[in-house]
XYZ file of C-alpha atoms in Angstrom:
308
model
C -52.986 35.999 25.160
C -52.609 39.468 26.769
C -50.741 41.988 24.451
C -47.245 43.600 26.045
C -46.665 46.935 25.580
C -43.278 47.978 24.024
C -40.976 51.329 24.654
C -39.643 52.448 21.645
C -36.412 54.059 22.787
C -34.485 56.295 20.498
C -31.200 55.964 19.541
C -29.761 59.019 17.111
C -26.585 57.683 16.257
C -28.481 54.621 14.773
C -30.831 56.965 13.261
C -28.122 59.121 11.806
C -26.417 55.873 10.458
C -29.549 54.649 9.039
C -29.942 58.057 7.328
C -26.200 57.977 5.782
C -26.785 54.549 4.574
C -30.365 55.876 2.443
C -28.570 58.424 1.238
C -25.684 56.449 -0.039
C -27.894 54.268 -1.735
C -30.009 56.874 -3.150
C -26.553 58.769 -5.086
C -25.062 55.273 -6.182
C -28.224 54.258 -7.850
C -28.782 57.894 -9.527
C -26.554 56.923 -12.696
C -28.215 55.856 -15.457
C -25.101 54.853 -17.972
C -24.599 51.528 -18.906
C -21.203 49.607 -17.901
C -19.539 46.185 -17.771
C -19.683 43.980 -15.185
C -17.057 41.004 -14.807
C -16.354 37.765 -12.907
C -12.828 37.482 -11.403
C -11.311 34.950 -9.368
C -10.958 31.525 -10.835
C -8.102 31.527 -13.315
C -4.870 32.700 -11.961
C -3.822 33.710 -15.354
C -6.427 36.288 -15.609
C -4.154 39.266 -13.787
C -4.837 40.695 -10.220
C -7.987 42.226 -9.131
C -5.957 45.471 -8.974
C -4.794 45.341 -13.053
C -8.347 44.311 -13.507
C -9.901 47.478 -12.281
C -7.227 49.831 -13.759
C -8.162 49.037 -17.424
C -11.232 51.415 -16.579
C -13.462 49.055 -18.303
C -15.193 47.717 -15.599
C -17.328 49.433 -12.921
C -18.697 46.282 -11.188
C -16.155 43.354 -10.688
C -17.678 40.063 -9.019
C -15.144 38.217 -7.069
C -15.847 34.060 -7.573
C -16.973 32.142 -5.483
C -17.744 31.497 -1.810
C -18.584 27.990 -2.909
C -19.347 26.097 0.332
C -21.613 27.452 3.144
C -24.599 26.973 5.058
C -26.522 23.688 6.614
C -24.124 23.618 9.259
C -20.844 23.652 7.126
C -17.799 25.775 7.435
C -17.769 28.575 4.745
C -14.990 28.129 2.314
C -13.576 30.351 -0.736
C -12.385 28.730 -3.927
C -10.095 31.755 -5.445
C -8.348 29.060 -8.075
C -4.669 30.000 -8.467
C -4.570 33.286 -7.113
C -4.417 32.521 -3.561
C -5.376 30.408 -0.996
C -8.007 31.883 1.112
C -7.912 29.116 3.715
C -4.013 29.660 4.304
C -4.519 33.180 4.973
C -2.552 34.164 1.086
C -5.281 36.262 0.409
C -5.371 38.947 2.984
C -3.410 40.797 0.617
C -5.876 41.538 -1.567
C -7.001 44.130 0.619
C -4.978 46.588 -0.953
C -6.356 46.097 -4.398
C -9.564 46.011 -2.715
C -9.059 49.830 -1.718
C -7.220 50.361 -5.005
C -10.516 49.133 -7.226
C -12.597 51.300 -4.592
C -10.658 54.251 -5.101
C -11.168 54.184 -8.552
C -15.354 53.761 -8.237
C -15.747 50.225 -8.688
C -17.960 48.153 -6.790
C -16.944 44.709 -5.665
C -19.511 41.970 -4.748
C -18.292 38.578 -3.138
C -20.160 36.113 -5.350
C -21.163 33.142 -3.621
C -22.297 29.793 -5.198
C -21.292 28.946 -8.424
C -21.559 25.886 -10.658
C -19.008 23.929 -8.335
C -19.766 23.751 -4.477
C -21.739 22.322 -2.106
C -24.137 24.969 -0.247
C -27.489 25.509 0.762
C -29.543 26.651 3.194
C -31.736 25.025 5.830
C -33.894 27.462 7.735
C -34.489 31.155 8.254
C -32.050 30.799 11.046
C -29.469 29.414 8.626
C -30.128 32.260 5.958
C -29.604 34.827 9.334
C -25.949 32.647 10.647
C -24.837 33.180 6.991
C -25.430 36.868 6.525
C -24.063 37.733 9.581
C -21.031 35.472 8.061
C -20.704 37.230 5.223
C -21.127 40.708 7.146
C -18.029 40.108 9.754
C -16.009 38.659 7.146
C -16.506 40.161 4.006
C -18.523 43.590 4.218
C -18.561 46.247 7.137
C -19.054 44.068 10.082
C -15.674 42.710 12.484
C -15.807 40.298 14.928
C -13.108 38.816 17.002
C -14.382 35.482 16.239
C -14.835 35.323 12.503
C -11.567 35.438 10.422
C -11.627 37.568 6.919
C -10.286 35.922 4.414
C -9.400 39.033 2.208
C -8.174 41.041 4.747
C -9.804 44.210 6.904
C -11.126 46.114 3.558
C -15.078 45.975 3.260
C -16.217 44.761 0.106
C -19.573 46.544 -1.792
C -21.700 43.927 -1.491
C -22.775 40.019 -2.194
C -23.646 38.207 -5.321
C -25.645 35.313 -5.835
C -25.342 32.830 -8.316
C -27.297 29.868 -7.187
C -26.893 27.092 -9.447
C -27.196 24.177 -7.517
C -29.417 23.101 -4.609
C -32.595 24.004 -2.823
C -34.351 27.609 -3.794
C -35.326 27.902 0.201
C -34.635 30.680 2.407
C -32.227 32.637 -0.248
C -35.346 35.418 -0.064
C -34.416 35.623 3.957
C -30.568 35.594 3.265
C -30.993 38.827 0.723
C -33.442 40.535 3.818
C -30.727 40.069 6.424
C -28.168 41.253 3.914
C -30.301 44.202 2.950
C -30.587 45.437 6.733
C -27.053 45.627 7.662
C -24.975 49.325 7.193
C -21.704 50.046 8.384
C -18.689 52.242 7.380
C -20.723 54.371 5.594
C -21.960 52.185 2.922
C -25.061 50.457 2.157
C -24.814 46.778 1.033
C -25.269 45.786 -2.333
C -27.113 43.038 -3.028
C -26.496 41.463 -7.190
C -27.837 38.280 -8.631
C -26.643 36.193 -11.573
C -29.936 34.113 -12.648
C -29.754 31.466 -15.432
C -32.494 33.137 -18.500
C -35.249 30.964 -18.410
C -38.019 32.669 -16.256
C -38.761 32.202 -13.648
C -35.042 30.894 -12.146
C -35.653 27.907 -10.513
C -32.964 28.597 -7.660
C -33.394 32.191 -7.661
C -37.079 33.070 -8.147
C -38.384 33.410 -4.464
C -34.799 35.822 -3.873
C -35.334 37.887 -6.641
C -39.083 38.501 -5.826
C -38.329 40.385 -2.783
C -37.628 43.220 -5.139
C -34.058 44.389 -2.909
C -31.621 43.655 -5.710
C -29.646 46.223 -6.855
C -28.461 44.486 -10.173
C -29.397 41.537 -11.935
C -27.014 40.019 -14.545
C -28.897 37.427 -16.178
C -26.844 34.522 -17.820
C -28.014 34.678 -21.445
C -25.922 31.515 -22.253
C -25.758 27.983 -22.471
C -29.620 27.924 -22.566
C -30.571 27.894 -26.240
C -34.747 28.718 -26.109
C -33.059 32.652 -24.539
C -30.194 33.308 -25.878
C -28.605 34.309 -29.259
C -28.428 31.470 -31.910
C -26.809 31.341 -34.865
C -27.686 34.784 -35.902
C -31.256 34.499 -34.554
C -31.602 37.380 -32.001
C -35.497 36.727 -31.604
C -35.399 34.555 -28.527
C -32.760 36.578 -26.984
C -35.014 39.909 -26.789
C -37.970 38.361 -25.993
C -35.926 36.458 -22.913
C -34.739 40.323 -21.869
C -37.923 41.482 -22.368
C -39.513 39.509 -19.982
C -37.020 39.590 -17.387
C -36.808 43.748 -17.502
C -40.399 43.876 -17.193
C -40.735 41.033 -14.771
C -38.272 41.794 -12.278
C -38.358 44.463 -9.784
C -34.263 45.187 -9.673
C -32.855 48.692 -10.205
C -30.499 47.724 -13.390
C -30.750 44.285 -15.097
C -27.398 43.536 -16.934
C -27.379 40.935 -20.200
C -24.971 38.534 -19.155
C -22.406 36.773 -21.970
C -19.379 35.104 -22.093
C -16.676 36.684 -23.227
C -15.371 33.818 -25.733
C -16.919 31.274 -27.356
C -14.616 28.793 -25.168
C -15.968 30.954 -22.093
C -19.631 28.906 -22.277
C -21.142 25.892 -24.333
C -23.329 28.335 -26.077
C -24.932 31.483 -26.426
C -21.628 33.732 -27.341
C -22.409 36.248 -29.836
C -20.006 38.557 -32.126
C -19.171 41.694 -31.147
C -20.411 43.280 -33.975
C -23.649 41.842 -33.665
C -24.019 42.802 -30.231
C -22.997 46.212 -30.903
C -25.230 46.496 -34.025
C -28.088 44.637 -33.440
C -28.700 44.009 -30.023
C -27.582 46.642 -27.861
C -29.233 49.620 -29.617
C -32.804 47.578 -28.461
C -32.108 46.809 -24.663
C -30.843 49.802 -24.050
C -34.286 51.395 -24.971
C -35.294 49.816 -21.540
C -35.077 51.613 -18.450
C -33.998 48.820 -16.660
C -30.982 48.613 -18.554
C -27.915 48.449 -16.980
C -24.920 46.745 -19.449
C -23.449 43.709 -20.033
C -21.818 41.425 -17.888
C -19.096 39.070 -18.903
C -17.611 35.402 -17.772
C -14.897 36.016 -17.100
C -11.821 38.123 -16.872
C -9.653 34.960 -18.194
C -11.669 34.666 -21.582
C -11.814 38.610 -22.053
C -7.978 38.653 -21.992
C -7.977 35.847 -24.409
C -10.455 37.290 -26.587
C -10.556 41.640 -26.079
C -14.134 41.445 -26.148
C -15.222 44.026 -23.412
C -12.671 46.253 -25.831
C -14.644 45.734 -28.274
C -17.980 46.621 -27.274
C -17.216 48.924 -23.917
C -17.925 51.735 -26.197
C -21.526 50.996 -27.104
C -22.265 49.939 -23.690
């Protein structure tokens, strides 16, 4: 087959936008301090999104969950008792989103979760889902796409893929990272289970394109804290931080004993025995907590924030 030559047309506007996104990416990745990431959205009694950000304790908030997507399905979002995205009652969250971002908080839409119907059937399906996320929640805009949270743009997408096939999430990540709008990069974060490699997210993580990875070091006894023993937890942490090409890695924990089946770490153990060890890693980003509701019950974040 004869080769065909292609003429490249330089577009200075697109070039400047690309430079802006790259510069924003460089600035945002520069911080080295630890912080607490938290999941919000799965209990109507956990306070508002704006109130969560106003505590000043959480530089990262994952809004959970978009739990139906892909394979030709109509995307659906579940925000428990907060509001009903399908009815349009969540568009008022745009005010909360802007309030959070004015405080420097990064907001991600978490897709997946432990309950839902989601999968990607092909690379094209991954592209279509990425376009939906871009236009419905991020910096894009389309007359044919409803924005469930209103016109404010979130900072990125969090992958909490716990069900179904692992296929094509690497393509989804690549598509998401190719978008840029409103002077913002698209952050991509993820919450794999601690057994390494994660069977659902392994191929996606291998792209090396994740900004933050908050590994769930709970509900998995072989790689979590157990009855006063930190050995398996630290061993697993070291494996993750030396094997995954992500900008920062966080230790994901339940914020209360009731928040998970196992893996809760008493605050005094975390601050005295574990944080001093894991903070030695250049990949250390902080702690992730599930969830805002359980943290309200336990006060866990207040007990650890000064040491994170």
